[in-house]
mmCIF file of C-alpha atoms and ligand atoms in Angstrom:
data_model
loop_
_atom_site.group_PDB
_atom_site.id
_atom_site.type_symbol
_atom_site.label_atom_id
_atom_site.label_comp_id
_atom_site.label_asym_id
_atom_site.label_seq_id
_atom_site.Cartn_x
_atom_site.Cartn_y
_atom_site.Cartn_z
ATOM 1 C CA MET A 1 44.006 25.544 -20.523
ATOM 2 C CA THR A 2 41.087 26.621 -18.343
ATOM 3 C CA LYS A 3 37.738 25.259 -19.387
ATOM 4 C CA ARG A 4 34.923 27.599 -20.292
ATOM 5 C CA LYS A 5 32.298 27.698 -17.554
ATOM 6 C CA PRO A 6 28.704 27.328 -18.792
ATOM 7 C CA LEU A 7 25.966 29.677 -17.603
ATOM 8 C CA VAL A 8 23.853 27.719 -15.130
ATOM 9 C CA ILE A 9 20.628 29.375 -13.955
ATOM 10 C CA VAL A 10 19.148 28.019 -10.737
ATOM 11 C CA THR A 11 15.503 28.932 -10.170
ATOM 12 C CA ARG A 12 15.282 28.585 -6.358
ATOM 13 C CA LYS A 13 17.549 29.013 -3.324
ATOM 14 C CA LEU A 14 19.487 25.795 -2.652
ATOM 15 C CA PRO A 15 21.477 24.812 0.487
ATOM 16 C CA ASP A 16 24.589 26.990 0.922
ATOM 17 C CA VAL A 17 27.107 24.184 0.372
ATOM 18 C CA VAL A 18 25.429 23.306 -2.912
ATOM 19 C CA GLU A 19 25.397 26.906 -4.116
ATOM 20 C CA THR A 20 29.043 27.432 -3.104
ATOM 21 C CA ARG A 21 30.167 24.369 -5.052
ATOM 22 C CA MET A 22 28.094 25.343 -8.082
ATOM 23 C CA ARG A 23 29.713 28.774 -8.077
ATOM 24 C CA GLU A 24 33.165 27.196 -7.979
ATOM 25 C CA LEU A 25 32.443 24.941 -10.915
ATOM 26 C CA PHE A 26 30.157 26.934 -13.192
ATOM 27 C CA ASN A 27 29.147 30.448 -14.121
ATOM 28 C CA THR A 28 26.175 30.167 -11.797
ATOM 29 C CA ARG A 29 23.271 32.567 -11.458
ATOM 30 C CA LEU A 30 21.440 31.974 -8.186
ATOM 31 C CA ASN A 31 18.099 33.086 -6.811
ATOM 32 C CA SER A 32 19.076 34.263 -3.352
ATOM 33 C CA ASP A 33 15.644 35.644 -2.395
ATOM 34 C CA ASP A 34 14.004 32.311 -3.397
ATOM 35 C CA ALA A 35 10.945 33.903 -5.057
ATOM 36 C CA PRO A 36 9.549 31.427 -7.633
ATOM 37 C CA LEU A 37 10.001 32.620 -11.233
ATOM 38 C CA THR A 38 6.954 33.571 -13.286
ATOM 39 C CA GLN A 39 6.445 31.936 -16.704
ATOM 40 C CA ALA A 40 7.926 35.116 -18.237
ATOM 41 C CA GLY A 41 10.909 34.814 -15.889
ATOM 42 C CA LEU A 42 11.422 31.197 -16.917
ATOM 43 C CA ILE A 43 11.291 32.182 -20.585
ATOM 44 C CA SER A 44 14.018 34.807 -20.084
ATOM 45 C CA ALA A 45 16.058 32.219 -18.198
ATOM 46 C CA VAL A 46 15.898 29.637 -21.017
ATOM 47 C CA LYS A 47 16.806 32.289 -23.589
ATOM 48 C CA GLU A 48 20.146 32.754 -21.816
ATOM 49 C CA ALA A 49 21.036 29.646 -19.817
ATOM 50 C CA GLU A 50 23.099 26.756 -21.120
ATOM 51 C CA VAL A 51 21.896 24.752 -18.151
ATOM 52 C CA LEU A 52 18.654 25.373 -16.280
ATOM 53 C CA VAL A 53 18.182 23.972 -12.761
ATOM 54 C CA PRO A 54 14.446 24.062 -12.022
ATOM 55 C CA THR A 55 12.402 22.539 -9.188
ATOM 56 C CA VAL A 56 8.887 21.205 -8.768
ATOM 57 C CA THR A 57 7.573 24.783 -8.532
ATOM 58 C CA ASP A 58 8.637 25.655 -12.098
ATOM 59 C CA ARG A 59 6.373 24.729 -14.985
ATOM 60 C CA ILE A 60 8.794 24.072 -17.844
ATOM 61 C CA ASP A 61 6.068 23.510 -20.426
ATOM 62 C CA LYS A 62 6.092 23.516 -24.222
ATOM 63 C CA ALA A 63 5.646 27.295 -24.382
ATOM 64 C CA VAL A 64 8.752 27.801 -22.255
ATOM 65 C CA ILE A 65 10.898 25.210 -24.018
ATOM 66 C CA MET A 66 9.929 26.379 -27.522
ATOM 67 C CA GLN A 67 11.267 29.833 -26.645
ATOM 68 C CA SER A 68 14.610 28.591 -25.389
ATOM 69 C CA GLY A 69 17.701 29.689 -27.243
ATOM 70 C CA ASP A 70 19.957 27.216 -29.049
ATOM 71 C CA GLN A 71 22.444 27.533 -26.187
ATOM 72 C CA LEU A 72 20.129 25.636 -23.771
ATOM 73 C CA LYS A 73 21.493 22.105 -23.696
ATOM 74 C CA LEU A 74 20.607 20.692 -20.292
ATOM 75 C CA ILE A 75 17.698 20.886 -17.860
ATOM 76 C CA ALA A 76 19.068 19.458 -14.612
ATOM 77 C CA ASN A 77 15.981 19.155 -12.420
ATOM 78 C CA PHE A 78 16.466 19.499 -8.661
ATOM 79 C CA GLY A 79 13.999 16.716 -7.853
ATOM 80 C CA THR A 80 13.102 13.205 -8.922
ATOM 81 C CA GLY A 81 9.636 13.766 -10.388
ATOM 82 C CA VAL A 82 9.832 15.440 -13.812
ATOM 83 C CA ASP A 83 6.117 16.045 -14.347
ATOM 84 C CA ASN A 84 6.898 19.779 -14.133
ATOM 85 C CA ILE A 85 8.864 19.489 -17.396
ATOM 86 C CA ASP A 86 7.639 18.749 -20.919
ATOM 87 C CA VAL A 87 10.387 16.170 -21.402
ATOM 88 C CA ASP A 88 9.250 15.082 -24.888
ATOM 89 C CA THR A 89 9.509 18.633 -26.240
ATOM 90 C CA ALA A 90 12.886 19.122 -24.551
ATOM 91 C CA LEU A 91 14.299 15.893 -25.989
ATOM 92 C CA ALA A 92 12.916 16.707 -29.441
ATOM 93 C CA ARG A 93 14.865 19.985 -29.316
ATOM 94 C CA GLY A 94 18.047 18.163 -28.354
ATOM 95 C CA ILE A 95 17.948 19.277 -24.721
ATOM 96 C CA THR A 96 19.041 16.654 -22.196
ATOM 97 C CA VAL A 97 16.894 16.338 -19.046
ATOM 98 C CA THR A 98 18.223 14.895 -15.773
ATOM 99 C CA ASN A 99 16.726 14.350 -12.322
ATOM 100 C CA THR A 100 17.875 13.287 -8.824
ATOM 101 C CA PRO A 101 16.678 9.723 -8.188
ATOM 102 C CA GLY A 102 17.658 7.620 -5.188
ATOM 103 C CA VAL A 103 18.711 10.282 -2.718
ATOM 104 C CA LEU A 104 15.249 11.109 -1.387
ATOM 105 C CA THR A 105 13.964 7.544 -1.177
ATOM 106 C CA GLU A 106 14.429 6.967 2.554
ATOM 107 C CA ASP A 107 13.187 10.419 3.606
ATOM 108 C CA THR A 108 10.039 10.106 1.507
ATOM 109 C CA ALA A 109 9.393 6.608 2.859
ATOM 110 C CA ASP A 110 9.763 7.967 6.408
ATOM 111 C CA MET A 111 7.175 10.642 5.653
ATOM 112 C CA THR A 112 4.834 7.965 4.300
ATOM 113 C CA MET A 113 5.075 5.992 7.549
ATOM 114 C CA ALA A 114 4.682 9.186 9.569
ATOM 115 C CA LEU A 115 1.432 9.947 7.730
ATOM 116 C CA ILE A 116 0.127 6.387 8.104
ATOM 117 C CA LEU A 117 0.750 6.576 11.850
ATOM 118 C CA ALA A 118 -0.504 10.145 12.168
ATOM 119 C CA VAL A 119 -3.843 9.287 10.549
ATOM 120 C CA ALA A 120 -4.373 5.883 12.181
ATOM 121 C CA ARG A 121 -3.285 7.006 15.673
ATOM 122 C CA ARG A 122 -4.667 10.578 15.526
ATOM 123 C CA ILE A 123 -1.271 12.069 16.353
ATOM 124 C CA ILE A 124 -2.048 15.629 15.222
ATOM 125 C CA GLU A 125 -5.474 15.753 16.926
ATOM 126 C CA GLY A 126 -3.944 14.488 20.161
ATOM 127 C CA SER A 127 -1.114 16.969 20.040
ATOM 128 C CA GLU A 128 -3.603 19.790 19.422
ATOM 129 C CA VAL A 129 -5.528 18.877 22.604
ATOM 130 C CA ILE A 130 -2.502 19.796 24.647
ATOM 131 C CA GLY A 131 -1.474 22.607 22.275
ATOM 132 C CA ALA A 132 -0.131 25.844 23.714
ATOM 133 C CA ASP A 133 -2.651 26.127 26.570
ATOM 134 C CA ASN A 134 -3.326 22.461 27.436
ATOM 135 C CA SER A 135 -7.071 21.770 27.208
ATOM 136 C CA TRP A 136 -6.623 18.117 28.237
ATOM 137 C CA GLN A 137 -9.234 17.011 30.780
ATOM 138 C CA GLY A 138 -7.467 13.779 31.686
ATOM 139 C CA TRP A 139 -7.191 10.188 30.479
ATOM 140 C CA SER A 140 -10.299 8.202 29.521
ATOM 141 C CA PRO A 141 -10.623 4.586 28.327
ATOM 142 C CA THR A 142 -12.853 5.454 25.368
ATOM 143 C CA TRP A 143 -11.464 8.815 24.258
ATOM 144 C CA MET A 144 -9.228 9.553 21.241
ATOM 145 C CA LEU A 145 -9.263 6.005 19.973
ATOM 146 C CA GLY A 146 -7.494 5.414 16.704
ATOM 147 C CA HIS A 147 -6.839 2.185 14.844
ATOM 148 C CA ARG A 148 -4.121 -0.442 15.232
ATOM 149 C CA ILE A 149 -1.933 -0.770 12.153
ATOM 150 C CA PHE A 150 -0.239 -4.052 13.169
ATOM 151 C CA GLY A 151 -1.675 -6.918 11.119
ATOM 152 C CA LYS A 152 -3.496 -4.679 8.644
ATOM 153 C CA ARG A 153 -3.066 -4.815 4.862
ATOM 154 C CA LEU A 154 -1.082 -2.089 3.137
ATOM 155 C CA GLY A 155 -1.540 -1.649 -0.626
ATOM 156 C CA ILE A 156 1.369 0.172 -2.264
ATOM 157 C CA ILE A 157 0.739 1.744 -5.658
ATOM 158 C CA GLY A 158 4.104 1.935 -7.428
ATOM 159 C CA MET A 159 6.785 -0.480 -6.224
ATOM 160 C CA GLY A 160 9.871 1.451 -7.324
ATOM 161 C CA ARG A 161 12.598 2.612 -4.961
ATOM 162 C CA ILE A 162 10.275 4.577 -2.679
ATOM 163 C CA GLY A 163 7.513 1.949 -2.706
ATOM 164 C CA GLN A 164 10.021 -0.706 -1.660
ATOM 165 C CA ALA A 165 11.454 1.517 1.087
ATOM 166 C CA VAL A 166 7.893 2.009 2.390
ATOM 167 C CA ALA A 167 7.320 -1.761 2.254
ATOM 168 C CA ARG A 168 10.482 -2.469 4.295
ATOM 169 C CA ARG A 169 9.371 -0.070 7.013
ATOM 170 C CA ALA A 170 5.753 -1.221 6.942
ATOM 171 C CA LYS A 171 6.781 -4.867 7.274
ATOM 172 C CA ALA A 172 8.669 -3.992 10.463
ATOM 173 C CA PHE A 173 5.440 -2.424 11.778
ATOM 174 C CA GLY A 174 3.608 -5.704 11.184
ATOM 175 C CA LEU A 175 1.683 -4.640 8.097
ATOM 176 C CA GLN A 176 1.016 -7.166 5.311
ATOM 177 C CA ILE A 177 2.426 -5.887 2.054
ATOM 178 C CA HIS A 178 0.352 -5.823 -1.121
ATOM 179 C CA TYR A 179 1.299 -3.877 -4.223
ATOM 180 C CA HIS A 180 0.240 -2.831 -7.684
ATOM 181 C CA ASN A 181 2.862 -1.979 -10.277
ATOM 182 C CA ARG A 182 3.217 -2.059 -14.060
ATOM 183 C CA LYS A 183 4.976 -5.395 -13.565
ATOM 184 C CA PRO A 184 5.884 -7.528 -10.538
ATOM 185 C CA VAL A 185 9.205 -6.769 -8.842
ATOM 186 C CA HIS A 186 11.936 -9.430 -8.841
ATOM 187 C CA SER A 187 10.867 -12.555 -6.948
ATOM 188 C CA SER A 188 13.740 -12.150 -4.453
ATOM 189 C CA ILE A 189 12.364 -8.721 -3.458
ATOM 190 C CA GLU A 190 8.837 -10.099 -3.257
ATOM 191 C CA GLU A 191 10.060 -12.899 -0.989
ATOM 192 C CA GLN A 192 12.045 -10.578 1.235
ATOM 193 C CA LEU A 193 9.063 -8.254 1.675
ATOM 194 C CA GLU A 194 6.543 -11.109 1.726
ATOM 195 C CA ALA A 195 4.681 -8.953 -0.758
ATOM 196 C CA THR A 196 1.640 -9.921 -2.829
ATOM 197 C CA TYR A 197 1.397 -8.543 -6.377
ATOM 198 C CA TRP A 198 -1.978 -7.407 -7.724
ATOM 199 C CA GLU A 199 -2.166 -6.962 -11.453
ATOM 200 C CA SER A 200 -5.610 -5.450 -10.958
ATOM 201 C CA LEU A 201 -5.522 -2.201 -9.003
ATOM 202 C CA ASP A 202 -9.306 -2.395 -8.577
ATOM 203 C CA GLN A 203 -9.075 -5.741 -6.844
ATOM 204 C CA MET A 204 -6.264 -4.632 -4.552
ATOM 205 C CA LEU A 205 -8.081 -1.446 -3.543
ATOM 206 C CA ALA A 206 -11.142 -3.394 -2.437
ATOM 207 C CA ARG A 207 -9.087 -5.593 -0.117
ATOM 208 C CA VAL A 208 -6.557 -3.371 1.660
ATOM 209 C CA ASP A 209 -6.897 -1.234 4.808
ATOM 210 C CA ILE A 210 -4.276 1.372 3.917
ATOM 211 C CA VAL A 211 -3.228 2.606 0.475
ATOM 212 C CA SER A 212 0.074 4.359 -0.133
ATOM 213 C CA VAL A 213 0.616 6.206 -3.412
ATOM 214 C CA ASN A 214 4.257 5.943 -4.488
ATOM 215 C CA CYS A 215 4.196 6.024 -8.285
ATOM 216 C CA PRO A 216 5.316 8.927 -10.492
ATOM 217 C CA HIS A 217 2.783 11.294 -12.034
ATOM 218 C CA THR A 218 2.667 10.585 -15.782
ATOM 219 C CA PRO A 219 -0.190 10.863 -18.309
ATOM 220 C CA GLY A 220 -0.949 7.229 -17.430
ATOM 221 C CA THR A 221 -1.275 7.818 -13.654
ATOM 222 C CA TYR A 222 -3.262 11.075 -13.749
ATOM 223 C CA HIS A 223 -6.354 10.457 -11.537
ATOM 224 C CA LEU A 224 -5.373 6.807 -11.224
ATOM 225 C CA LEU A 225 -7.373 6.948 -7.999
ATOM 226 C CA SER A 226 -10.497 8.176 -9.764
ATOM 227 C CA ALA A 227 -13.928 8.641 -8.173
ATOM 228 C CA ARG A 228 -14.871 5.156 -9.353
ATOM 229 C CA ARG A 229 -11.764 3.523 -7.913
ATOM 230 C CA LEU A 230 -11.976 5.388 -4.599
ATOM 231 C CA LYS A 231 -15.473 3.968 -4.178
ATOM 232 C CA LEU A 232 -14.051 0.437 -4.348
ATOM 233 C CA MET A 233 -12.175 0.958 -1.082
ATOM 234 C CA LYS A 234 -13.313 -0.175 2.351
ATOM 235 C CA PRO A 235 -15.282 2.561 4.136
ATOM 236 C CA ASP A 236 -12.702 2.789 6.928
ATOM 237 C CA ALA A 237 -9.614 2.631 4.673
ATOM 238 C CA ILE A 238 -6.797 5.164 4.931
ATOM 239 C CA ILE A 239 -5.073 6.732 1.908
ATOM 240 C CA VAL A 240 -1.616 8.272 2.101
ATOM 241 C CA ASN A 241 -0.021 10.186 -0.778
ATOM 242 C CA THR A 242 3.618 11.325 -0.811
ATOM 243 C CA ALA A 243 3.964 11.174 -4.618
ATOM 244 C CA ARG A 244 1.931 13.736 -6.576
ATOM 245 C CA GLY A 245 -1.505 15.210 -5.950
ATOM 246 C CA GLU A 246 -2.611 14.703 -9.541
ATOM 247 C CA ILE A 247 -2.661 10.915 -9.061
ATOM 248 C CA ILE A 248 -5.799 11.202 -6.910
ATOM 249 C CA ASP A 249 -9.036 12.899 -7.963
ATOM 250 C CA GLU A 250 -8.884 15.373 -5.076
ATOM 251 C CA ASN A 251 -12.492 16.522 -5.385
ATOM 252 C CA ALA A 252 -13.775 12.971 -5.263
ATOM 253 C CA LEU A 253 -11.553 12.294 -2.265
ATOM 254 C CA ALA A 254 -12.862 15.351 -0.414
ATOM 255 C CA ARG A 255 -16.460 14.353 -1.206
ATOM 256 C CA MET A 256 -15.901 10.882 0.242
ATOM 257 C CA LEU A 257 -14.343 12.245 3.416
ATOM 258 C CA GLU A 258 -17.321 14.566 3.888
ATOM 259 C CA ALA A 259 -19.696 11.639 3.399
ATOM 260 C CA ASP A 260 -17.724 9.535 5.916
ATOM 261 C CA GLU A 261 -16.930 6.977 3.233
ATOM 262 C CA LEU A 262 -13.221 6.747 4.089
ATOM 263 C CA GLY A 263 -11.270 6.241 7.315
ATOM 264 C CA GLY A 264 -8.887 9.138 6.728
ATOM 265 C CA VAL A 265 -6.196 10.587 4.500
ATOM 266 C CA GLY A 266 -2.597 11.675 4.932
ATOM 267 C CA LEU A 267 -1.489 13.957 2.121
ATOM 268 C CA ASP A 268 1.917 15.513 1.529
ATOM 269 C CA VAL A 269 1.037 16.587 -2.015
ATOM 270 C CA PHE A 270 -1.973 18.239 -3.662
ATOM 271 C CA GLU A 271 -3.524 18.478 -7.075
ATOM 272 C CA HIS A 272 -3.104 22.260 -7.347
ATOM 273 C CA GLU A 273 -0.156 23.003 -5.063
ATOM 274 C CA PRO A 274 0.233 25.246 -3.130
ATOM 275 C CA ALA A 275 -3.586 25.550 -3.131
ATOM 276 C CA VAL A 276 -5.303 22.983 -0.935
ATOM 277 C CA ASN A 277 -8.914 21.985 -1.469
ATOM 278 C CA PRO A 278 -10.893 23.814 1.284
ATOM 279 C CA ARG A 279 -13.003 20.708 1.834
ATOM 280 C CA LEU A 280 -9.876 18.757 2.744
ATOM 281 C CA LEU A 281 -8.882 21.513 5.153
ATOM 282 C CA LYS A 282 -12.193 21.170 6.965
ATOM 283 C CA SER A 283 -12.030 17.418 7.366
ATOM 284 C CA LYS A 284 -11.171 16.098 10.817
ATOM 285 C CA LYS A 285 -9.909 12.929 9.172
ATOM 286 C CA SER A 286 -7.151 14.515 7.138
ATOM 287 C CA VAL A 287 -3.516 15.085 8.025
ATOM 288 C CA LEU A 288 -2.094 17.564 5.545
ATOM 289 C CA MET A 289 1.576 18.390 5.016
ATOM 290 C CA PRO A 290 3.107 21.053 2.743
ATOM 291 C CA HIS A 291 5.127 18.783 0.378
ATOM 292 C CA MET A 292 7.828 17.934 2.930
ATOM 293 C CA GLY A 293 8.598 14.331 1.914
ATOM 294 C CA SER A 294 12.212 15.061 0.992
ATOM 295 C CA ALA A 295 12.634 18.039 3.316
ATOM 296 C CA THR A 296 15.742 17.007 5.241
ATOM 297 C CA ILE A 297 18.961 18.985 5.052
ATOM 298 C CA GLU A 298 20.821 15.775 4.201
ATOM 299 C CA GLY A 299 18.382 14.988 1.390
ATOM 300 C CA ARG A 300 18.508 18.456 -0.102
ATOM 301 C CA ILE A 301 22.323 18.491 -0.062
ATOM 302 C CA ASP A 302 22.396 15.064 -1.723
ATOM 303 C CA MET A 303 19.931 16.300 -4.353
ATOM 304 C CA GLY A 304 22.203 19.277 -5.018
ATOM 305 C CA GLU A 305 25.196 16.969 -5.303
ATOM 306 C CA LYS A 306 23.330 14.901 -7.909
ATOM 307 C CA VAL A 307 22.493 18.043 -9.881
ATOM 308 C CA ILE A 308 26.169 19.069 -9.791
ATOM 309 C CA ILE A 309 27.332 15.623 -10.936
ATOM 310 C CA ASN A 310 24.861 15.684 -13.825
ATOM 311 C CA ILE A 311 26.004 19.143 -14.961
ATOM 312 C CA LYS A 312 29.706 18.446 -14.447
ATOM 313 C CA THR A 313 29.546 15.195 -16.419
ATOM 314 C CA TRP A 314 27.845 17.039 -19.259
ATOM 315 C CA VAL A 315 30.432 19.861 -19.125
ATOM 316 C CA ASP A 316 33.174 17.223 -19.383
ATOM 317 C CA GLY A 317 31.589 15.857 -22.551
ATOM 318 C CA HIS A 318 29.974 12.735 -21.124
ATOM 319 C CA LYS A 319 26.408 11.506 -20.754
ATOM 320 C CA PRO A 320 25.016 12.648 -17.378
ATOM 321 C CA PRO A 321 24.166 9.652 -15.150
ATOM 322 C CA ASP A 322 20.572 10.612 -14.370
ATOM 323 C CA ARG A 323 19.232 11.227 -17.855
ATOM 324 C CA VAL A 324 15.448 11.032 -18.143
ATOM 325 C CA LEU A 325 14.642 8.756 -21.068
ATOM 326 C CA PRO A 326 11.339 8.467 -22.958
ATOM 327 C CA ALA A 327 10.792 4.916 -21.653
ATOM 328 C CA MET A 328 10.600 6.290 -18.092
ATOM 329 C CA LEU A 329 7.661 8.571 -18.833
HETATM 330 C C1 8YV B 401 11.184 17.585 -4.136
HETATM 331 C C2 8YV B 401 9.757 15.654 -4.998
HETATM 332 O O1 8YV B 401 11.244 18.346 -3.003
HETATM 333 O O2 8YV B 401 11.807 15.034 -6.006
HETATM 334 C C3 8YV B 401 10.589 15.040 -6.073
HETATM 335 O O3 8YV B 401 9.985 14.502 -7.019
HETATM 336 O O4 8YV B 401 8.616 15.490 -5.004
HETATM 337 C C4 8YV B 401 10.221 16.483 -3.878
HETATM 338 O O5 8YV B 401 10.514 15.699 -2.787
HETATM 339 C C5 8YV B 401 10.814 18.462 -5.278
HETATM 340 O O6 8YV B 401 10.419 17.777 -6.397
HETATM 341 C C6 8YV B 401 11.958 19.342 -5.647
HETATM 342 O O7 8YV B 401 11.865 19.808 -6.958
#
């Protein structure tokens, strides 16, 4: 007996191998021109789909979920962060939500280190001096000086998979690892990373030279780096964010950069993506990236594979492995 194939609607273009496999397994509707769906487009999708595969660019809010048909049973997010989905409303309607944890850990940690180095060592500014028409006037002992990272203190906010992957890399670069988390990590991990736990984020912020944001965006972490907290930091401190823009009060951050109250920032994510605060754009001390933390072909294929496994397990009548549970939010 051949199994019925559920209608799976995918909101964005995914790597070819992922799309090919999805087509083999499911009745898959793809978005080959990759144009993001409007809210109205998302509503029509949830009226029809049994499984919706959204990404960070889709706002699956209460209004969307409340208009879904009874056939919608699974939202299999292509991405780890689920702040684009009203998970509580979905769960209350009996819709399972899954994500893709683990497979973008190393790539995101690499991007974090890249931003730390880019800001501290002025990599982008230096590269722009040569640029297409080489305006370099020659070497000078006092020109283009950045800051050494070896021996400095790194404060990681959020010591989950990505935070720990950042810590492993940072330790190899000679940084001292400090972290703030809801609770301390296992003592064996702390020992291995020689990491110091700070229950008080305020106290950690005042003492570190570099801050890396690696926690999820939840109601509890919205503007965790508020104007007040940003002011606690050393005036030459660097902040790097590869998590979600909403965790930092972006206006307050821009104001402090303008006032020369921070050493620099490296941002891969923004509060109102894809819009970027014009004041951040103007700052010479900012390195800005268009949400590329997990942008490797390997990572995106692995994410697709996770989405497929979650859907396939559900089709086969089992609990998908990467279910998002209320305790995680
Ligand atoms: C993804 C991310 O590219 O997985 C996440 O949470 O932030 C990104 O790296 C994006 O979310 C895909 O939906």
